[in-house]
Structure formats: C-alpha cells, structure tokens
mmCIF file of C-alpha atoms and ligand atoms in Angstrom:
data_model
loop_
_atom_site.group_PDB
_atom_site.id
_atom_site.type_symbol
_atom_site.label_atom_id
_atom_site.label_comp_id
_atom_site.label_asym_id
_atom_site.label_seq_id
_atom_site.Cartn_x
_atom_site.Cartn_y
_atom_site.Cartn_z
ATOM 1 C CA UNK A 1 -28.292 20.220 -46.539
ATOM 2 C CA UNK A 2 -29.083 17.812 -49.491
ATOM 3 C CA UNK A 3 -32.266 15.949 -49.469
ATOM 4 C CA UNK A 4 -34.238 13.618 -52.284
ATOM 5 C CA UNK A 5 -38.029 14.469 -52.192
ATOM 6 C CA UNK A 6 -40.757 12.721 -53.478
ATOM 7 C CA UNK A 7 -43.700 15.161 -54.160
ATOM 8 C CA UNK A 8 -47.462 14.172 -55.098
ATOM 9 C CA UNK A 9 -48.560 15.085 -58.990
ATOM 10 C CA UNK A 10 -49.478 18.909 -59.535
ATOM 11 C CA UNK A 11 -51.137 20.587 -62.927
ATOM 12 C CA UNK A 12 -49.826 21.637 -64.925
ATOM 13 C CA UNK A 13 -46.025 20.188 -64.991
ATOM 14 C CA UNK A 14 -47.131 17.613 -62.198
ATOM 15 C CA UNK A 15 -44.313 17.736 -60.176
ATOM 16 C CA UNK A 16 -43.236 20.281 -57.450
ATOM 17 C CA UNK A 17 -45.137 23.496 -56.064
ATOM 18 C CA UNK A 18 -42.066 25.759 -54.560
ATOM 19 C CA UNK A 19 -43.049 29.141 -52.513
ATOM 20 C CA UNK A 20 -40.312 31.939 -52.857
ATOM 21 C CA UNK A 21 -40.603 34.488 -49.889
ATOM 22 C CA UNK A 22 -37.634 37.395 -50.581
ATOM 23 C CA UNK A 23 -36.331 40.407 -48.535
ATOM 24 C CA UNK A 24 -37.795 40.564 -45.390
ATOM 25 C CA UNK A 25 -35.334 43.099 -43.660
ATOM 26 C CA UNK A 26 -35.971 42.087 -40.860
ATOM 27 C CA UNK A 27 -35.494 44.634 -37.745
ATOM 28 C CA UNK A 28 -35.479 44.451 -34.226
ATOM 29 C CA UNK A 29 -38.532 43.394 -32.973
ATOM 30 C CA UNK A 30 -40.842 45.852 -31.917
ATOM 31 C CA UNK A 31 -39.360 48.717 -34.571
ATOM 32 C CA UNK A 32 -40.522 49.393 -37.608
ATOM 33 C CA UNK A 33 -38.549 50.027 -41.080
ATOM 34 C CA UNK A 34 -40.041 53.303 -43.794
ATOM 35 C CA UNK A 35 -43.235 53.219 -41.524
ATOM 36 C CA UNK A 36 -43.269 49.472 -41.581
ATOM 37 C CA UNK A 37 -43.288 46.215 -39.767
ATOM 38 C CA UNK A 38 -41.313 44.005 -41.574
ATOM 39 C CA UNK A 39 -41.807 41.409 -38.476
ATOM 40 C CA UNK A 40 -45.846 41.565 -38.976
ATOM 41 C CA UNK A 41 -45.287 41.163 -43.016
ATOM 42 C CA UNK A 42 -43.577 38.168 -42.466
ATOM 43 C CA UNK A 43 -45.977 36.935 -39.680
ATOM 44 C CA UNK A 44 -48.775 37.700 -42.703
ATOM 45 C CA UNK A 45 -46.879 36.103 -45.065
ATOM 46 C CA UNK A 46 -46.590 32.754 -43.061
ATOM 47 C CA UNK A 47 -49.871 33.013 -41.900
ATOM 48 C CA UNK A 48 -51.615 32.852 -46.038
ATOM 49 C CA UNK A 49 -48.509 29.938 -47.140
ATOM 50 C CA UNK A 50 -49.684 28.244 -44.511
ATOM 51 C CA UNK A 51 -53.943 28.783 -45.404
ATOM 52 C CA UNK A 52 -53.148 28.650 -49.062
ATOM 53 C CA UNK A 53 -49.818 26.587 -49.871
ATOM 54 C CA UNK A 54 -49.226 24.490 -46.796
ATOM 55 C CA UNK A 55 -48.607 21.773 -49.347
ATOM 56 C CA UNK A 56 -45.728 23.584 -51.137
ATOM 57 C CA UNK A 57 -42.528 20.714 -51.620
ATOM 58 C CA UNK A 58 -40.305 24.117 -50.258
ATOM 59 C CA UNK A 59 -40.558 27.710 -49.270
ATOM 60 C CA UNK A 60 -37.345 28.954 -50.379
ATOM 61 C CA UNK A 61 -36.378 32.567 -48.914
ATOM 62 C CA UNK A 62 -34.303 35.094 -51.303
ATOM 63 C CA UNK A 63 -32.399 36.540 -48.955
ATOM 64 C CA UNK A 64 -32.139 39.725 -46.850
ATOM 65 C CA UNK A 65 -33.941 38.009 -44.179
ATOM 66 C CA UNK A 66 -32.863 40.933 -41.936
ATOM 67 C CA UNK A 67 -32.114 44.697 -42.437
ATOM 68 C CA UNK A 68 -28.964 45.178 -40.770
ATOM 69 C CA UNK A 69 -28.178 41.386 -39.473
ATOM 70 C CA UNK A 70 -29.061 41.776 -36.169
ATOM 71 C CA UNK A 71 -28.847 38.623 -34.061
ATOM 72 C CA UNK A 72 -32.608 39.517 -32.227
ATOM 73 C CA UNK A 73 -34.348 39.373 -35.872
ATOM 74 C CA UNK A 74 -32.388 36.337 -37.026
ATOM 75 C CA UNK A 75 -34.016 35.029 -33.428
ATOM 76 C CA UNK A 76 -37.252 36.746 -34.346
ATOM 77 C CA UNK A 77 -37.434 34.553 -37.855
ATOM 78 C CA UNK A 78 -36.296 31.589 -36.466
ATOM 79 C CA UNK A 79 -39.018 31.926 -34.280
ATOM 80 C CA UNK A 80 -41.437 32.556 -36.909
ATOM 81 C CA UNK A 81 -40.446 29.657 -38.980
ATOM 82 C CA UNK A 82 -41.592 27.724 -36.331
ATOM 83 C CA UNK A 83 -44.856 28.490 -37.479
ATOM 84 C CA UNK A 84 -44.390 27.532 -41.333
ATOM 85 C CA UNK A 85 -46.238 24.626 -42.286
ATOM 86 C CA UNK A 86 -43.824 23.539 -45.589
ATOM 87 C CA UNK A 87 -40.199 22.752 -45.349
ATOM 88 C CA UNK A 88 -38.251 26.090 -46.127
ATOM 89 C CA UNK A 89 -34.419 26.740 -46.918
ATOM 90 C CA UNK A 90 -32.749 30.086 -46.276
ATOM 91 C CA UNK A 91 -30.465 32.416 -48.504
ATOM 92 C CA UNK A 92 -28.384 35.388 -47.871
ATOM 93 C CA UNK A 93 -28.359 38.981 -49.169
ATOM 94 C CA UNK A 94 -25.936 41.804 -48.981
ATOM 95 C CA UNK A 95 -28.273 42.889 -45.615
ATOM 96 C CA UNK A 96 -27.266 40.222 -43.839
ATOM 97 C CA UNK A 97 -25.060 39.031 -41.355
ATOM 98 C CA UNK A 98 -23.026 35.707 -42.048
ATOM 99 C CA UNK A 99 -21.428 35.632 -38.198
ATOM 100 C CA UNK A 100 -25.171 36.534 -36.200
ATOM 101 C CA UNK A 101 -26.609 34.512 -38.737
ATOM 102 C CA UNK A 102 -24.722 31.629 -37.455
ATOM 103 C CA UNK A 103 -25.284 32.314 -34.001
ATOM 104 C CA UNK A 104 -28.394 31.767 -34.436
ATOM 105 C CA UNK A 105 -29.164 29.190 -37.451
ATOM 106 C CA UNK A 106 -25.801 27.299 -36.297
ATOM 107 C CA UNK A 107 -27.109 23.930 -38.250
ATOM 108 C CA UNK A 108 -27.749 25.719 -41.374
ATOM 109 C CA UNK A 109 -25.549 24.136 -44.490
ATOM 110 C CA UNK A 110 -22.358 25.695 -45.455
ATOM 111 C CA UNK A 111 -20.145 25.288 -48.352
ATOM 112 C CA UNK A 112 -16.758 26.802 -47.631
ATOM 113 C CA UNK A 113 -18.345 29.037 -45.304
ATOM 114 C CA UNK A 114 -20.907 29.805 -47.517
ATOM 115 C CA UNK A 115 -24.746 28.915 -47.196
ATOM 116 C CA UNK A 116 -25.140 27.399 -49.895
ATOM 117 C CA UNK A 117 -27.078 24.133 -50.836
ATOM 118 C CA UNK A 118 -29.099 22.179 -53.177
ATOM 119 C CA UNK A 119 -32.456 19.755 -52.916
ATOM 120 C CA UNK A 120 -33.205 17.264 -55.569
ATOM 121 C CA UNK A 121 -37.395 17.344 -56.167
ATOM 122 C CA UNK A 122 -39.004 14.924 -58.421
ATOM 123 C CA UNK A 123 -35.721 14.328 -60.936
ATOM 124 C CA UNK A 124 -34.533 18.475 -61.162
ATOM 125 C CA UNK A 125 -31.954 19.838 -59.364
ATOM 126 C CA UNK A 126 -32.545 22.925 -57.037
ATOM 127 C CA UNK A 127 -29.268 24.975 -56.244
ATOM 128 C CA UNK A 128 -29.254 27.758 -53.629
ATOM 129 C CA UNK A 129 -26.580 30.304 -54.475
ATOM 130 C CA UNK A 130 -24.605 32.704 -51.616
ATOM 131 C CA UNK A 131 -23.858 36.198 -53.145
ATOM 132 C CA UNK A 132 -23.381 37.679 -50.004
ATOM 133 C CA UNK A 133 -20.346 40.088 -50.522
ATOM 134 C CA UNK A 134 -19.239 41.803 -47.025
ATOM 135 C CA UNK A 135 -19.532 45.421 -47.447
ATOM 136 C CA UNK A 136 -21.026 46.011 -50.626
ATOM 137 C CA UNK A 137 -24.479 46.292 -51.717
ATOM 138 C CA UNK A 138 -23.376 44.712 -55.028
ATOM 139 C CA UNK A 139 -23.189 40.359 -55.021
ATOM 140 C CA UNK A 140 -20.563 38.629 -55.426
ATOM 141 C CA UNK A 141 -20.415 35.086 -56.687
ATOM 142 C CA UNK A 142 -15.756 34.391 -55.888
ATOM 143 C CA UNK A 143 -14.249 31.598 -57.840
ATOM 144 C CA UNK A 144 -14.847 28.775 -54.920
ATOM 145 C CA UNK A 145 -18.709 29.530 -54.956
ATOM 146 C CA UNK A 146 -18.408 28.979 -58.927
ATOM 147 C CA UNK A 147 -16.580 26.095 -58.707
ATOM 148 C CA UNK A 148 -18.953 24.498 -56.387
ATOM 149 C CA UNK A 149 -22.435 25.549 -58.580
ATOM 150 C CA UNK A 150 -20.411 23.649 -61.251
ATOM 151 C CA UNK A 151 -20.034 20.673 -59.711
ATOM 152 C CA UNK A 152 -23.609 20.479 -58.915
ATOM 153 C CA UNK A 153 -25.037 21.526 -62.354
ATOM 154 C CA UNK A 154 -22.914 18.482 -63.768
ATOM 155 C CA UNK A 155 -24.393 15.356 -64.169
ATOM 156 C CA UNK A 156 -28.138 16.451 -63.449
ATOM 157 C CA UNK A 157 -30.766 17.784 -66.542
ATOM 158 C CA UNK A 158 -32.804 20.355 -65.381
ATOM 159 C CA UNK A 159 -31.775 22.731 -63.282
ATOM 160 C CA UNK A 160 -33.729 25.597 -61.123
ATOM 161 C CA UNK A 161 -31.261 28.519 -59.732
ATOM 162 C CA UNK A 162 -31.758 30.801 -57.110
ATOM 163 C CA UNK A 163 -29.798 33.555 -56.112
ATOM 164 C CA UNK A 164 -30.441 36.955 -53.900
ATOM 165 C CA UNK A 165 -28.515 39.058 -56.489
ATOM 166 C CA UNK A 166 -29.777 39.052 -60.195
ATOM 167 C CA UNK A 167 -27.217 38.673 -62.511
ATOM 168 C CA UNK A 168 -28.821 39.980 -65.359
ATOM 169 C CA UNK A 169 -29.657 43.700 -65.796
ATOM 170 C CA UNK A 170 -33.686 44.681 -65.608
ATOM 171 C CA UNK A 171 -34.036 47.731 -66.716
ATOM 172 C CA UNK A 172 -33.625 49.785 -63.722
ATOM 173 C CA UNK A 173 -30.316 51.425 -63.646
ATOM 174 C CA UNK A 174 -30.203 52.070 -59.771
ATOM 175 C CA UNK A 175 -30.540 48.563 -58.958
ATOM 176 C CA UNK A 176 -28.938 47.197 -62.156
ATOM 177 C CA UNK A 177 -25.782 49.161 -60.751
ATOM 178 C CA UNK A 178 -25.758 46.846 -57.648
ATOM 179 C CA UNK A 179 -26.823 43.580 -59.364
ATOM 180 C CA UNK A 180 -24.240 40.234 -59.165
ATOM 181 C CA UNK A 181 -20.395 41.810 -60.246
ATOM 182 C CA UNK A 182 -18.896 40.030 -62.566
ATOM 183 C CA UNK A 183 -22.091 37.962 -64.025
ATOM 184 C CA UNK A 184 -20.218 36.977 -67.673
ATOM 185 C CA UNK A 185 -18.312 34.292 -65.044
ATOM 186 C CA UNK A 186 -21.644 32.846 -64.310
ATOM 187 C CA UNK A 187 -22.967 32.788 -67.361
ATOM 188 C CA UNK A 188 -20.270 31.356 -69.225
ATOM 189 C CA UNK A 189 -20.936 28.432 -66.720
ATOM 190 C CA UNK A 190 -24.762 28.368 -67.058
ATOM 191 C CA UNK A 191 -24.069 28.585 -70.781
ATOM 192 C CA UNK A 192 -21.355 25.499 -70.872
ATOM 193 C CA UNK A 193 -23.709 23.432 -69.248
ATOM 194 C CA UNK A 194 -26.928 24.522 -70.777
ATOM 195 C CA UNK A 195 -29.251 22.637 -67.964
ATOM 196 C CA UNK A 196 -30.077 26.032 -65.725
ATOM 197 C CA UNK A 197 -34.238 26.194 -66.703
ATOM 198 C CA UNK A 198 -35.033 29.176 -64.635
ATOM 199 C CA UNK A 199 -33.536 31.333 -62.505
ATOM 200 C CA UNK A 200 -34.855 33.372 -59.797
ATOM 201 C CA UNK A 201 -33.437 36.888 -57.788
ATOM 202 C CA UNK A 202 -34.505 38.379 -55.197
ATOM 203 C CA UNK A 203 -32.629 41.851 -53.708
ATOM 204 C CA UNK A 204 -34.471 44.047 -56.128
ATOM 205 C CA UNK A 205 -37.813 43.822 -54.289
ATOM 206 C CA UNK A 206 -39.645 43.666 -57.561
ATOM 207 C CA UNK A 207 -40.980 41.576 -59.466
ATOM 208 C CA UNK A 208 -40.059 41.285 -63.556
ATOM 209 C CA UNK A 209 -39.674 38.466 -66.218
ATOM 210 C CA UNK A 210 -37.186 38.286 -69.092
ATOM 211 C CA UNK A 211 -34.310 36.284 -70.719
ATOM 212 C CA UNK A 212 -30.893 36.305 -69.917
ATOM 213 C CA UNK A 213 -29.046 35.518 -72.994
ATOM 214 C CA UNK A 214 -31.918 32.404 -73.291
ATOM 215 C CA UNK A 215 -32.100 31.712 -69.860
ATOM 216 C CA UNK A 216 -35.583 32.600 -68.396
ATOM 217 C CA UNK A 217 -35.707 34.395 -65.302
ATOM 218 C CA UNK A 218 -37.614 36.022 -62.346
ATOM 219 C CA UNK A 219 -37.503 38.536 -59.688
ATOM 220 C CA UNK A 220 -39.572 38.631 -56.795
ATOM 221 C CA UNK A 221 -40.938 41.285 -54.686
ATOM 222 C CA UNK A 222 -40.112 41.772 -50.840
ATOM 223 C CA UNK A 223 -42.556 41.013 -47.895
ATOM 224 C CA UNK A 224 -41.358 44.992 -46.647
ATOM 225 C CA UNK A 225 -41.045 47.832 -48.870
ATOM 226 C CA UNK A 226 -40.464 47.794 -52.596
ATOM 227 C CA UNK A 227 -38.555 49.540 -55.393
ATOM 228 C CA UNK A 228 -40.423 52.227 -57.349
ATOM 229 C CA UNK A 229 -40.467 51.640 -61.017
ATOM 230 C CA UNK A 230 -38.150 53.633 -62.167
ATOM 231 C CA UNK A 231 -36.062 53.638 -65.657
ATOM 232 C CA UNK A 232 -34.244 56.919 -64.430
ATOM 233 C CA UNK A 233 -33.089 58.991 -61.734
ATOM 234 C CA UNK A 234 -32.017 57.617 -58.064
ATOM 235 C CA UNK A 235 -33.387 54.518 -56.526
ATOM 236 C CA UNK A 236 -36.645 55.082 -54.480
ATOM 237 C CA UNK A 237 -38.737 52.634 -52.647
ATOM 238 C CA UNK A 238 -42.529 51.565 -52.991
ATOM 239 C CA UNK A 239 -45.080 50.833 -50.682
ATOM 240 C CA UNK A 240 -46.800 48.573 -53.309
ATOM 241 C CA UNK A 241 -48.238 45.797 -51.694
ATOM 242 C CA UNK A 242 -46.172 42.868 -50.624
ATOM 243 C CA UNK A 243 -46.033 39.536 -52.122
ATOM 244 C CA UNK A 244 -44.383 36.013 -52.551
ATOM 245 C CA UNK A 245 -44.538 34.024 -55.521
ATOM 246 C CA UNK A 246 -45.588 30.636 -56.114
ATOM 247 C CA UNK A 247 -43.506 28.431 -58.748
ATOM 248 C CA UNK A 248 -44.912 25.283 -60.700
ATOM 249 C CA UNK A 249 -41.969 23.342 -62.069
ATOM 250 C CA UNK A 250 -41.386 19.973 -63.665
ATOM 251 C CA UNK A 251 -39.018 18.680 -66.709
ATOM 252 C CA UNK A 252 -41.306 20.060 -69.335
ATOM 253 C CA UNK A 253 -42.005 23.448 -67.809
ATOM 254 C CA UNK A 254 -42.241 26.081 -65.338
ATOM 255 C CA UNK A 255 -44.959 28.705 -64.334
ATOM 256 C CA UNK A 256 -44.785 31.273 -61.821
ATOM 257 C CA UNK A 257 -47.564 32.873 -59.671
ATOM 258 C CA UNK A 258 -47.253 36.338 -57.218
ATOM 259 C CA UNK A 259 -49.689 36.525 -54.371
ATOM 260 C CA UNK A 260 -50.043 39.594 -52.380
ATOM 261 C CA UNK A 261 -50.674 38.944 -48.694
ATOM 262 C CA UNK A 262 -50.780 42.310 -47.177
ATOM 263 C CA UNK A 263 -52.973 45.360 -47.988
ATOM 264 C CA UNK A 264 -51.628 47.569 -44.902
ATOM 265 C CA UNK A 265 -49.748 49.955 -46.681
ATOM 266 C CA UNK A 266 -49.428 53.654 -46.145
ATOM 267 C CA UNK A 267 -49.082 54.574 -49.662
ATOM 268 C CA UNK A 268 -47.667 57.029 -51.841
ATOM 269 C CA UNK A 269 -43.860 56.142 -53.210
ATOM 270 C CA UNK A 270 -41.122 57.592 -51.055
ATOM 271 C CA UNK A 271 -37.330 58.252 -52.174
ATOM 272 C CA UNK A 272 -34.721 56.734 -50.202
ATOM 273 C CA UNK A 273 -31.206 57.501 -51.515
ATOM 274 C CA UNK A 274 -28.826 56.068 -48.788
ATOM 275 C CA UNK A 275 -31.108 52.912 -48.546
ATOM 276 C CA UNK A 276 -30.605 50.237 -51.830
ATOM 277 C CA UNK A 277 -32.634 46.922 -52.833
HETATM 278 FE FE1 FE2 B 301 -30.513 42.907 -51.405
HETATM 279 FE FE1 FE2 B 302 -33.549 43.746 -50.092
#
C-alpha cells in the first residue's frame, strides 16, 4: 500500500500530524490481560483520536496489535478500526501472528511476505518496517527486508522510520536484551544514506527519547500494560497510564506529543518474568 497525500498546513513544521498507537495485545474478547482490558484501551484510545485528532494525515500502529495472535482479536481490531476517524496503517510485533493476521486483514500490503509499506505525505517519505521474527521475542530485520528499506530510502530526502523493535539500546537491560538483532546492518544503511530524520519503536511499551549514533528517536508507550522503569534486575510491567503519541513532522523538523487516554488503572507495578515488551 503506497499512497501520495496532500495534507492541509499545521504549526509548527506545517505539514503532516501522524498519531502512533503501539502494543495493544490484544486478547480474546471478553478476557482480560494483568487485570486488564486491552479491548476497552483500545476502544478508549479510538474514541479520544477520534474527539481530539480526527484530522491526523495517519494513525500508524507499532505493532503487537494482539497478545498471542489470535484470529478473534485480529477480528476484534478490525472491527474497531471501523470506528477510527483518520486513515491508519498496521505493523507487526513479535506477539503477533503473520498467518491469522492474514486471515483476517487479507488486503493488507506485503513485501515478500512481509507487511511492510511506505506513504509519501507532503514531500517525506514514511517507511513501515516488519521485524516480526517467528519465535523469538527479539526482531529481526533478514537481508530481503533490508534490501527493500534501501530501495525506498533512495532517491527521497527526508525520511520518517517506524519499526516495532528498537534498534538502539535505552537503557533498560531487560528489554535492551530483546531489542532488533543485528541493528549495526541497519544502521550502516541508515548511515549510507543519511535521509532517516526520526525513527520511532514501539515493543518496549515505554516511552524515551535519545540519539542513535545521530539519528533521533522515540519509543512509545502501549494502550495495555507498561514496562516498569527499571535500569536493573528482571523485566516487570507497569500499570502507568496508557498513551499514544502525536507526531508533528515536516522537512525542517519534527515534534512529538504523548497523550494519555485512560486513567482506569489498578495501580501499583507488578513483576512479570515469563511475559516480555
Ligand atoms: Fe513487542
Ligand atoms: Fe508489546
């Protein structure tokens, strides 16, 4: 799926308002995930996009759409997208399913069996990345993937990336552990062609800011549970509150915003050890 947009003039790089929406883990409708309803995030979620940035050029979501890729929750978001007011593109994580994804989102684009694709908004180049390595909680980004983000980064001068696995290391050794494998291979790309102007993870369902060897960056937090901050000792989730994040992008810039939606939240921090971004 390529498309050309258009969009209307927006302070203060006047040119495209994206929305990125990132681990749902999605379950079966009905059940609920660490005390949660990943379903009625999401509904929440749609529900303020809609009231607040139904005029967003694309809602772009980061992968894990589902917790265990279940066919009944891809059916449950596809149902639910029905309701979102902007146009919307979706991504893989290592939680989901690329066969009952399929089954259910049968026209979605594919690259070599990969969903991956790219939109072209007011002169920059969006690419959507597949990372989605069966079996591992790690990402994986195989030489064919590569060869295709190359041939879309040519030729084009400003470049937005997004990917469910970070390929940069933030700080948090649990989740740094299962971050993209192999990320010098994508960076000596990003490098060679210098035109990548942000890039933008999901998978470790919280939200930080940085550099990667000059290349600015962002992680998002989930619409379900989120990672404790934690620089050591296991992983353990969060039941800070859920957001999405709101990007303002044009050639001379980019800005991001995070919105929480959500304050139902039981509270206090729980450990999870079997259970990763
Ligand atoms: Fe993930
Ligand atoms: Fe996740």
């Amino acid at each position: 799926m390529q498309n050309e947009t258009t969009p209307g003039r927006r302070a203060p790089f006047d040119v495209m308002k994206l929305v990125i929406v990132s681990d749902l883990h999605l379950v079966a409708p009905g059940e609920t995930l660490f005390g949660l309803d990943p379903l009625e995030r999401l509904e929440a979620c749609i529900g303020d996009i809609n009231a607040n940035h139904a005029d967003a050029d694309l809602v772009v979501f980061a992968g894990d759409l589902t917790d265990d890729g279940r066919a009944d929750a891809y059916a449950a978001l596809a149902d639910r997208l029905g309701f979102l007011l902007p146009p919307h593109r979706l991504m893989l994580g290592n939680h989901d399913d690329r066969a009952a994804f399929r089954q259910v989102f049968a026209d979605a684009p594919e690259i070599d069996g990969f969903l991956q694709s790219r939109a072209d908004i007011g002169g920059m180049r969006l690419i959507f990345l597949d990372t989605l390595w069966p079996g591992h909680v790690a990402g994986q980004l195989c030489d064919r993937r590569l060869a295709w983000l190359d041939e879309q980064l040519a030729s084009v001068a400003d470049v937005l990336m997004f990917l469910h696995h970070p390929p940069m290391p933030i700080g948090i050794p649990s989740l740094d552990a299962c971050r993209l494998s192999d990320p010098d291979a994508l960076l000596v790309l990003l490098k060679a062609r210098g035109n990548v102007r942000h890039l933008f993870a999901g998978h470790v369902h919280r939200l930080s800011h940085g550099n990667w060897d000059g290349i600015p960056f962002t992680t998002v937090r989930g619409t379900s549970h989120q990672s404790a901050l934690r620089f050591d000792g296991p992983h353990a989730i969060s039941f800070e509150a859920s957001a999405y994040s709101i990007v303002l992008a044009g050639r001379k810039g980019v800005v991001v915003h995070t919105q929480e939606f959500d304050a139902k939240r039981p509270g206090a921090s729980m450990p999870a050890s079997a259970v990763m971004a």
